[in-house]
Every structure is written in structure tokens, then in C-alpha cells.
PDB file of C-alpha atoms and ligand atoms in Angstrom:
ATOM      1  CA  MET C   2      17.001  21.810   7.298  1.00  0.00           C
ATOM      2  CA  SER C   3      15.759  20.117   4.084  1.00  0.00           C
ATOM      3  CA  ILE C   4      12.073  20.592   3.056  1.00  0.00           C
ATOM      4  CA  ARG C   5      10.360  17.401   1.863  1.00  0.00           C
ATOM      5  CA  THR C   6       9.166  17.935  -1.771  1.00  0.00           C
ATOM      6  CA  ILE C   7       6.555  15.738  -3.538  1.00  0.00           C
ATOM      7  CA  ARG C   8       7.934  12.569  -4.987  1.00  0.00           C
ATOM      8  CA  GLN C   9       4.679  11.167  -6.214  1.00  0.00           C
ATOM      9  CA  ILE C  10       0.888  11.863  -6.203  1.00  0.00           C
ATOM     10  CA  ILE C  11      -1.199   8.735  -6.082  1.00  0.00           C
ATOM     11  CA  GLU C  12      -4.928   8.508  -7.105  1.00  0.00           C
ATOM     12  CA  PRO C  13      -6.458   5.719  -5.085  1.00  0.00           C
ATOM     13  CA  LYS C  14      -7.863   2.863  -7.009  1.00  0.00           C
ATOM     14  CA  ILE C  15     -11.208   1.464  -6.276  1.00  0.00           C
ATOM     15  CA  VAL C  16     -10.854  -2.132  -5.206  1.00  0.00           C
ATOM     16  CA  ILE C  17     -13.212  -4.876  -3.964  1.00  0.00           C
ATOM     17  CA  GLU C  18     -11.929  -6.776  -0.829  1.00  0.00           C
ATOM     18  CA  GLY C  19     -13.317  -9.097   1.804  1.00  0.00           C
ATOM     19  CA  ALA C  20     -16.949 -10.022   1.157  1.00  0.00           C
ATOM     20  CA  GLY C  21     -17.420  -7.329  -1.414  1.00  0.00           C
ATOM     21  CA  VAL C  22     -16.237  -4.165   0.396  1.00  0.00           C
ATOM     22  CA  ARG C  23     -15.364  -1.168  -1.911  1.00  0.00           C
ATOM     23  CA  LEU C  24     -12.206   0.526  -0.918  1.00  0.00           C
ATOM     24  CA  ARG C  25      -9.940   3.457  -2.159  1.00  0.00           C
ATOM     25  CA  ARG C  26      -6.586   1.828  -2.203  1.00  0.00           C
ATOM     26  CA  SER C  27      -3.474   4.050  -2.602  1.00  0.00           C
ATOM     27  CA  ILE C  28      -0.688   1.630  -1.450  1.00  0.00           C
ATOM     28  CA  SER C  29      -0.501  -2.197  -1.858  1.00  0.00           C
ATOM     29  CA  PRO C  30       2.112  -4.683  -0.871  1.00  0.00           C
ATOM     30  CA  HIS C  31       4.775  -5.084  -3.620  1.00  0.00           C
ATOM     31  CA  ARG C  32       8.317  -6.548  -3.737  1.00  0.00           C
ATOM     32  CA  THR C  33       9.691  -3.142  -4.774  1.00  0.00           C
ATOM     33  CA  ASN C  34       8.800  -2.002  -1.241  1.00  0.00           C
ATOM     34  CA  ILE C  35       9.030   1.690  -2.153  1.00  0.00           C
ATOM     35  CA  PHE C  36       7.032   2.673   0.937  1.00  0.00           C
ATOM     36  CA  ASP C  37       9.177   0.667   3.341  1.00  0.00           C
ATOM     37  CA  PRO C  38       8.150   0.114   6.207  1.00  0.00           C
ATOM     38  CA  PHE C  39       4.529   0.703   5.013  1.00  0.00           C
ATOM     39  CA  LEU C  40       2.753  -1.971   2.867  1.00  0.00           C
ATOM     40  CA  LEU C  41      -0.805  -0.871   2.303  1.00  0.00           C
ATOM     41  CA  PHE C  42      -3.098   2.089   2.816  1.00  0.00           C
ATOM     42  CA  ASP C  43      -6.954   1.779   2.316  1.00  0.00           C
ATOM     43  CA  HIS C  44      -9.629   4.356   2.727  1.00  0.00           C
ATOM     44  CA  PHE C  45     -12.989   2.764   3.414  1.00  0.00           C
ATOM     45  CA  ILE C  46     -15.835   5.116   2.970  1.00  0.00           C
ATOM     46  CA  PHE C  47     -19.557   4.407   2.615  1.00  0.00           C
ATOM     47  CA  ASP C  48     -21.904   7.392   2.628  1.00  0.00           C
ATOM     48  CA  TYR C  49     -24.821   6.069   0.697  1.00  0.00           C
ATOM     49  CA  PRO C  50     -27.442   4.347   2.819  1.00  0.00           C
ATOM     50  CA  ILE C  51     -28.924   2.856  -0.349  1.00  0.00           C
ATOM     51  CA  GLU C  52     -25.677   0.940  -0.861  1.00  0.00           C
ATOM     52  CA  GLY C  53     -27.257  -1.795   1.359  1.00  0.00           C
ATOM     53  CA  PRO C  54     -25.762  -3.880   4.066  1.00  0.00           C
ATOM     54  CA  ILE C  55     -22.051  -3.701   4.351  1.00  0.00           C
ATOM     55  CA  SER C  56     -20.507  -7.219   4.449  1.00  0.00           C
ATOM     56  CA  GLY C  57     -17.070  -6.425   5.814  1.00  0.00           C
ATOM     57  CA  PHE C  58     -14.179  -8.834   6.199  1.00  0.00           C
ATOM     58  CA  PRO C  59     -15.018 -12.191   7.520  1.00  0.00           C
ATOM     59  CA  MET C  60     -12.336 -14.243   9.312  1.00  0.00           C
ATOM     60  CA  HIS C  61      -8.947 -14.149   7.715  1.00  0.00           C
ATOM     61  CA  PRO C  62      -5.379 -14.634   8.703  1.00  0.00           C
ATOM     62  CA  HIS C  63      -2.380 -12.304   9.024  1.00  0.00           C
ATOM     63  CA  ARG C  64       1.259 -12.980   9.648  1.00  0.00           C
ATOM     64  CA  GLY C  65       4.387 -10.770   9.590  1.00  0.00           C
ATOM     65  CA  ILE C  66       2.719  -7.371   9.781  1.00  0.00           C
ATOM     66  CA  GLU C  67       0.660  -4.866  11.762  1.00  0.00           C
ATOM     67  CA  THR C  68      -2.754  -3.656  10.802  1.00  0.00           C
ATOM     68  CA  VAL C  69      -3.781  -0.181  11.954  1.00  0.00           C
ATOM     69  CA  THR C  70      -7.493   0.864  11.825  1.00  0.00           C
ATOM     70  CA  TYR C  71      -8.455   4.455  12.395  1.00  0.00           C
ATOM     71  CA  MET C  72     -12.148   5.468  12.289  1.00  0.00           C
ATOM     72  CA  LEU C  73     -13.537   8.940  11.424  1.00  0.00           C
ATOM     73  CA  ASP C  74     -17.136   7.958  11.308  1.00  0.00           C
ATOM     74  CA  GLY C  75     -19.095   4.824  12.009  1.00  0.00           C
ATOM     75  CA  PHE C  76     -17.715   1.705  13.727  1.00  0.00           C
ATOM     76  CA  THR C  77     -15.614  -1.474  13.063  1.00  0.00           C
ATOM     77  CA  HIS C  78     -16.555  -4.626  15.025  1.00  0.00           C
ATOM     78  CA  HIS C  79     -13.774  -7.092  15.433  1.00  0.00           C
ATOM     79  CA  ARG C  80     -13.130 -10.429  16.908  1.00  0.00           C
ATOM     80  CA  ASP C  81     -10.139 -12.820  16.705  1.00  0.00           C
ATOM     81  CA  SER C  82      -8.785 -16.166  17.278  1.00  0.00           C
ATOM     82  CA  LEU C  83      -7.315 -15.119  20.666  1.00  0.00           C
ATOM     83  CA  GLY C  84     -10.707 -14.513  22.044  1.00  0.00           C
ATOM     84  CA  ASN C  85     -10.659 -10.748  21.871  1.00  0.00           C
ATOM     85  CA  SER C  86     -13.576  -8.808  20.383  1.00  0.00           C
ATOM     86  CA  GLY C  87     -14.773  -5.186  20.521  1.00  0.00           C
ATOM     87  CA  THR C  88     -15.974  -2.195  18.523  1.00  0.00           C
ATOM     88  CA  ILE C  89     -13.912   0.923  17.685  1.00  0.00           C
ATOM     89  CA  GLY C  90     -15.766   4.022  16.801  1.00  0.00           C
ATOM     90  CA  PRO C  91     -15.215   7.575  15.782  1.00  0.00           C
ATOM     91  CA  GLY C  92     -11.620   8.872  16.594  1.00  0.00           C
ATOM     92  CA  ASP C  93     -10.612   5.458  17.995  1.00  0.00           C
ATOM     93  CA  ILE C  94      -7.526   3.496  16.795  1.00  0.00           C
ATOM     94  CA  GLN C  95      -6.695  -0.129  16.910  1.00  0.00           C
ATOM     95  CA  TRP C  96      -2.939  -1.025  16.232  1.00  0.00           C
ATOM     96  CA  MET C  97      -2.832  -4.863  15.829  1.00  0.00           C
ATOM     97  CA  THR C  98       0.541  -6.546  15.718  1.00  0.00           C
ATOM     98  CA  SER C  99      -0.096  -9.932  14.032  1.00  0.00           C
ATOM     99  CA  GLY C 100       3.453 -11.376  14.696  1.00  0.00           C
ATOM    100  CA  ARG C 101       3.385 -15.094  13.908  1.00  0.00           C
ATOM    101  CA  GLY C 102      -0.428 -15.299  13.351  1.00  0.00           C
ATOM    102  CA  ILE C 103      -3.859 -14.170  14.036  1.00  0.00           C
ATOM    103  CA  LEU C 104      -7.156 -14.821  12.460  1.00  0.00           C
ATOM    104  CA  HIS C 105      -9.646 -12.029  12.717  1.00  0.00           C
ATOM    105  CA  GLU C 106     -12.827 -10.615  11.519  1.00  0.00           C
ATOM    106  CA  GLU C 107     -13.357  -6.839  10.810  1.00  0.00           C
ATOM    107  CA  MET C 108     -16.979  -5.719  10.213  1.00  0.00           C
ATOM    108  CA  PRO C 109     -17.659  -1.959   9.369  1.00  0.00           C
ATOM    109  CA  ARG C 110     -20.979  -0.637  10.838  1.00  0.00           C
ATOM    110  CA  GLN C 111     -22.750   2.493   9.703  1.00  0.00           C
ATOM    111  CA  ASP C 112     -23.607   5.268  11.963  1.00  0.00           C
ATOM    112  CA  HIS C 113     -27.174   6.693  12.185  1.00  0.00           C
ATOM    113  CA  ASN C 114     -26.360   8.697   9.006  1.00  0.00           C
ATOM    114  CA  GLY C 115     -25.295   5.593   7.079  1.00  0.00           C
ATOM    115  CA  ARG C 116     -21.716   6.595   7.190  1.00  0.00           C
ATOM    116  CA  VAL C 117     -18.575   4.555   7.616  1.00  0.00           C
ATOM    117  CA  ASN C 118     -15.293   6.450   7.115  1.00  0.00           C
ATOM    118  CA  GLY C 119     -11.937   5.130   8.141  1.00  0.00           C
ATOM    119  CA  PHE C 120      -8.470   3.965   7.176  1.00  0.00           C
ATOM    120  CA  GLN C 121      -6.437   0.791   7.343  1.00  0.00           C
ATOM    121  CA  LEU C 122      -2.694   1.080   7.232  1.00  0.00           C
ATOM    122  CA  TRP C 123      -0.394  -1.948   7.119  1.00  0.00           C
ATOM    123  CA  VAL C 124       2.979  -1.596   8.758  1.00  0.00           C
ATOM    124  CA  ASN C 125       5.772  -4.124   8.155  1.00  0.00           C
ATOM    125  CA  LEU C 126       7.570  -5.954  10.995  1.00  0.00           C
ATOM    126  CA  PRO C 127      11.276  -6.555  10.868  1.00  0.00           C
ATOM    127  CA  LYS C 128      12.356 -10.130  10.350  1.00  0.00           C
ATOM    128  CA  ALA C 129      13.223 -10.496  14.151  1.00  0.00           C
ATOM    129  CA  GLN C 130       9.602  -9.730  15.050  1.00  0.00           C
ATOM    130  CA  LYS C 131       7.599 -11.322  12.202  1.00  0.00           C
ATOM    131  CA  MET C 132       7.209 -14.478  14.419  1.00  0.00           C
ATOM    132  CA  ALA C 133       6.601 -12.779  17.713  1.00  0.00           C
ATOM    133  CA  HIS C 134       3.356 -13.073  19.819  1.00  0.00           C
ATOM    134  CA  PRO C 135       0.523 -11.164  18.470  1.00  0.00           C
ATOM    135  CA  GLN C 136      -0.544  -8.096  20.488  1.00  0.00           C
ATOM    136  CA  TYR C 137      -3.164  -5.217  20.313  1.00  0.00           C
ATOM    137  CA  GLN C 138      -3.043  -1.513  21.296  1.00  0.00           C
ATOM    138  CA  GLU C 139      -6.465  -0.177  21.233  1.00  0.00           C
ATOM    139  CA  VAL C 140      -7.051   3.564  22.139  1.00  0.00           C
ATOM    140  CA  THR C 141     -10.179   5.515  22.433  1.00  0.00           C
ATOM    141  CA  SER C 142     -10.586   9.010  20.999  1.00  0.00           C
ATOM    142  CA  GLN C 143     -10.557  10.457  24.483  1.00  0.00           C
ATOM    143  CA  SER C 144      -7.030   9.207  25.174  1.00  0.00           C
ATOM    144  CA  ILE C 145      -5.531  10.636  21.950  1.00  0.00           C
ATOM    145  CA  PRO C 146      -3.713  13.943  22.669  1.00  0.00           C
ATOM    146  CA  GLN C 147      -4.924  16.911  20.705  1.00  0.00           C
ATOM    147  CA  ILE C 148      -2.342  19.590  20.033  1.00  0.00           C
ATOM    148  CA  ASP C 149      -3.866  23.044  18.999  1.00  0.00           C
ATOM    149  CA  HIS C 150      -2.057  26.012  17.599  1.00  0.00           C
ATOM    150  CA  PRO C 151      -3.619  28.885  15.682  1.00  0.00           C
ATOM    151  CA  GLY C 152      -4.734  27.530  12.435  1.00  0.00           C
ATOM    152  CA  SER C 153      -3.688  23.868  13.151  1.00  0.00           C
ATOM    153  CA  HIS C 154      -5.184  20.964  15.023  1.00  0.00           C
ATOM    154  CA  VAL C 155      -3.327  17.700  15.490  1.00  0.00           C
ATOM    155  CA  LYS C 156      -4.565  14.455  16.861  1.00  0.00           C
ATOM    156  CA  LEU C 157      -1.347  12.579  17.850  1.00  0.00           C
ATOM    157  CA  ILE C 158      -1.747   8.892  17.552  1.00  0.00           C
ATOM    158  CA  ALA C 159       1.752   7.750  17.438  1.00  0.00           C
ATOM    159  CA  GLY C 160       5.161   9.393  17.686  1.00  0.00           C
ATOM    160  CA  LYS C 161       6.127  12.696  19.432  1.00  0.00           C
ATOM    161  CA  ILE C 162       5.373  16.293  18.828  1.00  0.00           C
ATOM    162  CA  GLU C 163       6.895  18.967  21.003  1.00  0.00           C
ATOM    163  CA  ASN C 164       6.747  17.318  24.434  1.00  0.00           C
ATOM    164  CA  THR C 165       3.772  15.075  23.683  1.00  0.00           C
ATOM    165  CA  ALA C 166       3.867  11.473  22.943  1.00  0.00           C
ATOM    166  CA  GLY C 167       1.056   9.538  21.214  1.00  0.00           C
ATOM    167  CA  PRO C 168      -0.597   6.609  22.945  1.00  0.00           C
ATOM    168  CA  ILE C 169       0.677   3.878  20.498  1.00  0.00           C
ATOM    169  CA  THR C 170       4.115   2.930  21.595  1.00  0.00           C
ATOM    170  CA  ASP C 171       6.798   0.175  21.091  1.00  0.00           C
ATOM    171  CA  ILE C 172       6.378  -0.059  17.322  1.00  0.00           C
ATOM    172  CA  ALA C 173       9.336  -1.304  15.359  1.00  0.00           C
ATOM    173  CA  ALA C 174       8.790   1.208  12.547  1.00  0.00           C
ATOM    174  CA  ASN C 175       9.189   4.118  14.938  1.00  0.00           C
ATOM    175  CA  PRO C 176       6.029   5.802  13.358  1.00  0.00           C
ATOM    176  CA  LEU C 177       4.458   9.162  13.517  1.00  0.00           C
ATOM    177  CA  TYR C 178       0.756   8.954  12.756  1.00  0.00           C
ATOM    178  CA  ILE C 179      -1.330  12.086  12.958  1.00  0.00           C
ATOM    179  CA  ASP C 180      -4.640  13.357  11.943  1.00  0.00           C
ATOM    180  CA  LEU C 181      -4.108  17.029  10.962  1.00  0.00           C
ATOM    181  CA  SER C 182      -6.761  19.862  10.340  1.00  0.00           C
ATOM    182  CA  LEU C 183      -5.551  23.058   8.968  1.00  0.00           C
ATOM    183  CA  ASP C 184      -7.782  26.185   8.779  1.00  0.00           C
ATOM    184  CA  ASN C 185      -7.754  28.703   5.902  1.00  0.00           C
ATOM    185  CA  HIS C 186      -4.410  30.395   5.327  1.00  0.00           C
ATOM    186  CA  SER C 187      -2.380  28.379   7.706  1.00  0.00           C
ATOM    187  CA  VAL C 188       0.962  26.412   7.601  1.00  0.00           C
ATOM    188  CA  PHE C 189       2.014  23.373   9.437  1.00  0.00           C
ATOM    189  CA  THR C 190       5.610  22.332  10.001  1.00  0.00           C
ATOM    190  CA  GLN C 191       6.779  18.887  11.290  1.00  0.00           C
ATOM    191  CA  ASN C 192      10.404  17.710  11.610  1.00  0.00           C
ATOM    192  CA  THR C 193      11.054  14.072  10.524  1.00  0.00           C
ATOM    193  CA  PRO C 194      14.079  11.746  10.537  1.00  0.00           C
ATOM    194  CA  GLY C 195      15.696  12.604   7.243  1.00  0.00           C
ATOM    195  CA  GLU C 196      15.799   9.078   5.751  1.00  0.00           C
ATOM    196  CA  ASP C 197      12.309   8.063   6.977  1.00  0.00           C
ATOM    197  CA  THR C 198       9.390   7.330   4.511  1.00  0.00           C
ATOM    198  CA  VAL C 199       6.671   9.976   4.804  1.00  0.00           C
ATOM    199  CA  PHE C 200       3.266  10.101   3.088  1.00  0.00           C
ATOM    200  CA  ALA C 201       0.122  12.196   3.526  1.00  0.00           C
ATOM    201  CA  TYR C 202      -3.362  11.213   2.567  1.00  0.00           C
ATOM    202  CA  ILE C 203      -5.611  14.207   1.884  1.00  0.00           C
ATOM    203  CA  PHE C 204      -9.313  13.379   2.721  1.00  0.00           C
ATOM    204  CA  GLU C 205     -10.865  16.702   2.870  1.00  0.00           C
ATOM    205  CA  GLY C 206      -9.930  19.960   1.185  1.00  0.00           C
ATOM    206  CA  ARG C 207      -6.679  20.746  -0.446  1.00  0.00           C
ATOM    207  CA  CYS C 208      -3.187  21.886   0.357  1.00  0.00           C
ATOM    208  CA  SER C 209       0.517  22.235  -1.043  1.00  0.00           C
ATOM    209  CA  PHE C 210       3.871  21.042   0.230  1.00  0.00           C
ATOM    210  CA  SER C 211       5.694  24.284  -0.602  1.00  0.00           C
ATOM    211  CA  LYS C 212       4.611  27.828  -0.846  1.00  0.00           C
ATOM    212  CA  ASP C 213       2.642  28.273  -4.123  1.00  0.00           C
ATOM    213  CA  GLY C 214       3.496  24.694  -4.808  1.00  0.00           C
ATOM    214  CA  GLU C 215       1.452  22.049  -6.765  1.00  0.00           C
ATOM    215  CA  ILE C 216      -2.074  21.672  -5.171  1.00  0.00           C
ATOM    216  CA  VAL C 217      -3.072  18.283  -4.039  1.00  0.00           C
ATOM    217  CA  ARG C 218      -6.642  17.460  -2.909  1.00  0.00           C
ATOM    218  CA  ALA C 219      -8.921  14.926  -1.440  1.00  0.00           C
ATOM    219  CA  THR C 220      -8.692  12.160  -2.047  1.00  0.00           C
ATOM    220  CA  GLN C 221      -4.980  11.819  -3.030  1.00  0.00           C
ATOM    221  CA  LEU C 222      -2.025  10.301  -1.446  1.00  0.00           C
ATOM    222  CA  VAL C 223       1.279  12.180  -1.457  1.00  0.00           C
ATOM    223  CA  HIS C 224       4.549  10.281  -1.240  1.00  0.00           C
ATOM    224  CA  LEU C 225       7.215  12.854  -0.092  1.00  0.00           C
ATOM    225  CA  ASP C 226      11.035  12.635  -0.912  1.00  0.00           C
ATOM    226  CA  LYS C 227      13.590  12.378   1.821  1.00  0.00           C
ATOM    227  CA  GLY C 228      14.096  15.443   3.994  1.00  0.00           C
ATOM    228  CA  THR C 229      14.118  16.619   7.574  1.00  0.00           C
ATOM    229  CA  GLN C 230      11.047  18.766   7.470  1.00  0.00           C
ATOM    230  CA  VAL C 231       7.506  18.634   6.172  1.00  0.00           C
ATOM    231  CA  LYS C 232       5.778  21.939   5.452  1.00  0.00           C
ATOM    232  CA  ILE C 233       2.049  21.828   4.570  1.00  0.00           C
ATOM    233  CA  PHE C 234       0.288  25.018   3.213  1.00  0.00           C
ATOM    234  CA  SER C 235      -3.431  25.464   3.347  1.00  0.00           C
ATOM    235  CA  ASP C 236      -5.372  28.287   1.666  1.00  0.00           C
ATOM    236  CA  THR C 237      -8.802  26.880   2.060  1.00  0.00           C
ATOM    237  CA  GLY C 238      -8.636  24.300   4.740  1.00  0.00           C
ATOM    238  CA  VAL C 239      -7.509  20.693   4.685  1.00  0.00           C
ATOM    239  CA  ARG C 240      -7.777  17.470   6.622  1.00  0.00           C
ATOM    240  CA  LEU C 241      -5.205  14.771   6.174  1.00  0.00           C
ATOM    241  CA  ILE C 242      -3.319  11.785   7.659  1.00  0.00           C
ATOM    242  CA  LEU C 243       0.482  12.251   7.938  1.00  0.00           C
ATOM    243  CA  VAL C 244       2.514   9.262   8.501  1.00  0.00           C
ATOM    244  CA  SER C 245       6.192   8.646   8.720  1.00  0.00           C
ATOM    245  CA  GLY C 246       8.245   5.500   9.497  1.00  0.00           C
ATOM    246  CA  THR C 247      11.900   4.212   9.580  1.00  0.00           C
ATOM    247  CA  PRO C 248      12.558   1.744   6.618  1.00  0.00           C
ATOM    248  CA  PHE C 249      13.719  -1.761   7.602  1.00  0.00           C
ATOM    249  CA  GLY C 250      15.670  -2.282   4.273  1.00  0.00           C
ATOM    250  CA  GLU C 251      14.728  -6.053   4.120  1.00  0.00           C
ATOM    251  CA  PRO C 252      13.489  -7.920   1.269  1.00  0.00           C
ATOM    252  CA  ILE C 253       9.742  -8.653   1.358  1.00  0.00           C
ATOM    253  CA  ALA C 254       7.582 -11.574   0.026  1.00  0.00           C
ATOM    254  CA  PRO C 255       3.953 -10.455   0.127  1.00  0.00           C
ATOM    255  CA  TYR C 256       1.208 -12.855  -0.310  1.00  0.00           C
ATOM    256  CA  GLY C 257      -2.367 -11.792   0.416  1.00  0.00           C
ATOM    257  CA  PRO C 258      -2.656 -11.080   4.157  1.00  0.00           C
ATOM    258  CA  PHE C 259       0.846 -12.372   4.797  1.00  0.00           C
ATOM    259  CA  VAL C 260       4.126 -10.341   4.286  1.00  0.00           C
ATOM    260  CA  MET C 261       7.179 -12.313   5.074  1.00  0.00           C
ATOM    261  CA  ASN C 262      10.901 -11.935   4.017  1.00  0.00           C
ATOM    262  CA  THR C 263      11.094 -15.122   1.714  1.00  0.00           C
ATOM    263  CA  GLN C 264       8.839 -17.331  -0.297  1.00  0.00           C
ATOM    264  CA  ASP C 265       9.710 -20.212   1.876  1.00  0.00           C
ATOM    265  CA  GLU C 266       8.301 -18.348   4.959  1.00  0.00           C
ATOM    266  CA  ILE C 267       5.031 -17.869   2.833  1.00  0.00           C
ATOM    267  CA  LYS C 268       4.929 -21.588   2.166  1.00  0.00           C
ATOM    268  CA  GLN C 269       5.286 -22.212   5.739  1.00  0.00           C
ATOM    269  CA  ALA C 270       2.414 -19.943   6.649  1.00  0.00           C
ATOM    270  CA  LEU C 271       0.130 -21.652   4.096  1.00  0.00           C
ATOM    271  CA  LYS C 272       1.282 -25.063   5.593  1.00  0.00           C
ATOM    272  CA  ASP C 273       0.609 -23.820   9.117  1.00  0.00           C
ATOM    273  CA  LEU C 274      -2.920 -22.774   8.038  1.00  0.00           C
ATOM    274  CA  ARG C 275      -3.628 -26.048   6.274  1.00  0.00           C
ATOM    275  CA  GLU C 276      -2.308 -28.220   9.428  1.00  0.00           C
ATOM    276  CA  GLY C 277      -4.134 -26.050  11.918  1.00  0.00           C
ATOM    277  CA  THR C 278      -0.836 -24.789  13.674  1.00  0.00           C
ATOM    278  CA  PHE C 279      -1.126 -21.213  12.428  1.00  0.00           C
ATOM    279  CA  VAL C 280      -2.430 -19.768  15.684  1.00  0.00           C
ATOM    280  CA  LYS C 281      -0.714 -21.066  18.821  1.00  0.00           C
TER     281      LYS C 281
HETATM  282 CO1  LIG P 330      -7.270  -8.019   8.689  1.00  0.00          CO
END
């Protein structure tokens, strides 16, 4: 058993995306691909009603990736080029596999307290699946298993804990995706495949990853080293997202909302968009 230690602590950067949406971004697509199979992690949070209307992300394409939207508060309305539309609310998840191409719109909507609080994770697709048909897995909060032990509360979105499996399945990156709450003075332990990429995003409170280890706090992303077990120690309570996935070990060519393996494939995506053959 080897405990995963902290490799890097990342302070999210404030970036403006879409039609002027302010985000906290901790991972963005880069050729170095150090988070393989993960490409991007954004926290979108608005809790100031005086901020005015939230413009959102008008129609845009994706190819070669999966976009995962998980809401804590508020809503995201979406519609796409396949004719799908809907709204996801608190505790709901949408796992969108773009495959060869999709055009979609994602519009955050405030709840009655003016809050929008959610996450978007981009997961890479391996070469063999980048041009597959697009598909969705959309799961409401009621269908997400909750696993409670004294001091720890897990919402299991993807992956397996004990004998329970999360509702999101058949994802190439073999992910674990959990929303974890720890009470005061509690410890959480999770086994992970030793070579998988693991990160945690702390969005409330603080914790450490070894007894009396370095304290990390909301909002920070922690990239963990290789190892077969994650241990999280909470003295005053914490909420975080814990994610693991199996690296593909393939080169990536990121370009805006596309992530392919080569520049030629990016050129092809742009050509397909120009010629109106992007969405089949
Ligand atoms: Co999108």
C-alpha cells in the first residue's frame, strides 16, 4: 500500500469564457498533458445577485473529448445540434461524450438566492474513440448513490466504492468521480489504481493528505502523486471533489474546444466546421 502524497497545489486562475462568464480554472488543456486523461477543470460560481444577468456559453463545438457538468447550486440549461435539450439542477450530472462532433449551448441559471455553483471537467477520449458518435449520460441527484460512514458522506457519480457502482458507466478513462463531505475529526480512505491520475478540488473547508500534513483549503486543486491509496484528514470539516482516471499516454493537440491527437486532425475539425460537415 502506498499513500499518495501531494505533487502540486494549484490556485485556480480567474478566466473569462463564453459570453463573459467568470470562472475559476485550475486545469487547462496543454500539450504536456500532465493530468492525462483530464484536460480541464473549471469551477463556476456566482453568488452576487448584483453581478447582473449571467450570459453563459452560447452555441460552440466540441470534438474528441467528454465534458462533465456537475451542479451544486443553481441550474444549467443546455441544448445541442442533435436536438437534445434540458436543464440540470443541484446534485445532477451531465456526462457528454462529444466524439466526432457536437454543437451545444450551456447557460447557467441562478437559483432563488442568486447562486450558481458547479464544475466542468473535460476528460480526454483515446484515439480510437475521438470520432465516435456523440452521446450523453444525464443523471439526476436522486439516482446518485450516497455512501455514509461515521464522519464521511460520499456521492458516487462514477466508479466503484465497496460494492456500489456510480451511475455513469462505459467511460474510456475508467474514472472515479465523487463528491465527498467529511465532518470534524474524520479520515477518508480510498484505494486507487497505482498509476492513475488523481486530483482533489477543495470547495469548502480544509484538509490534509497525511496526518499533520500540509493544509489545503477552499478553493485549491491538489494534484496527487502516484500511489495505491488516497487518505484525507479533516479537522474542521471539508467538501471536495475527488477524481481519478487512467492515462491514455497519447500525444494531444488541444485547440479551443477541440482536443485531438495531431494538428492535422485539428485542421480537419476546422475544415468540417467551415464546410458544414462537422455534425453528421
Ligand atoms: Co461546451
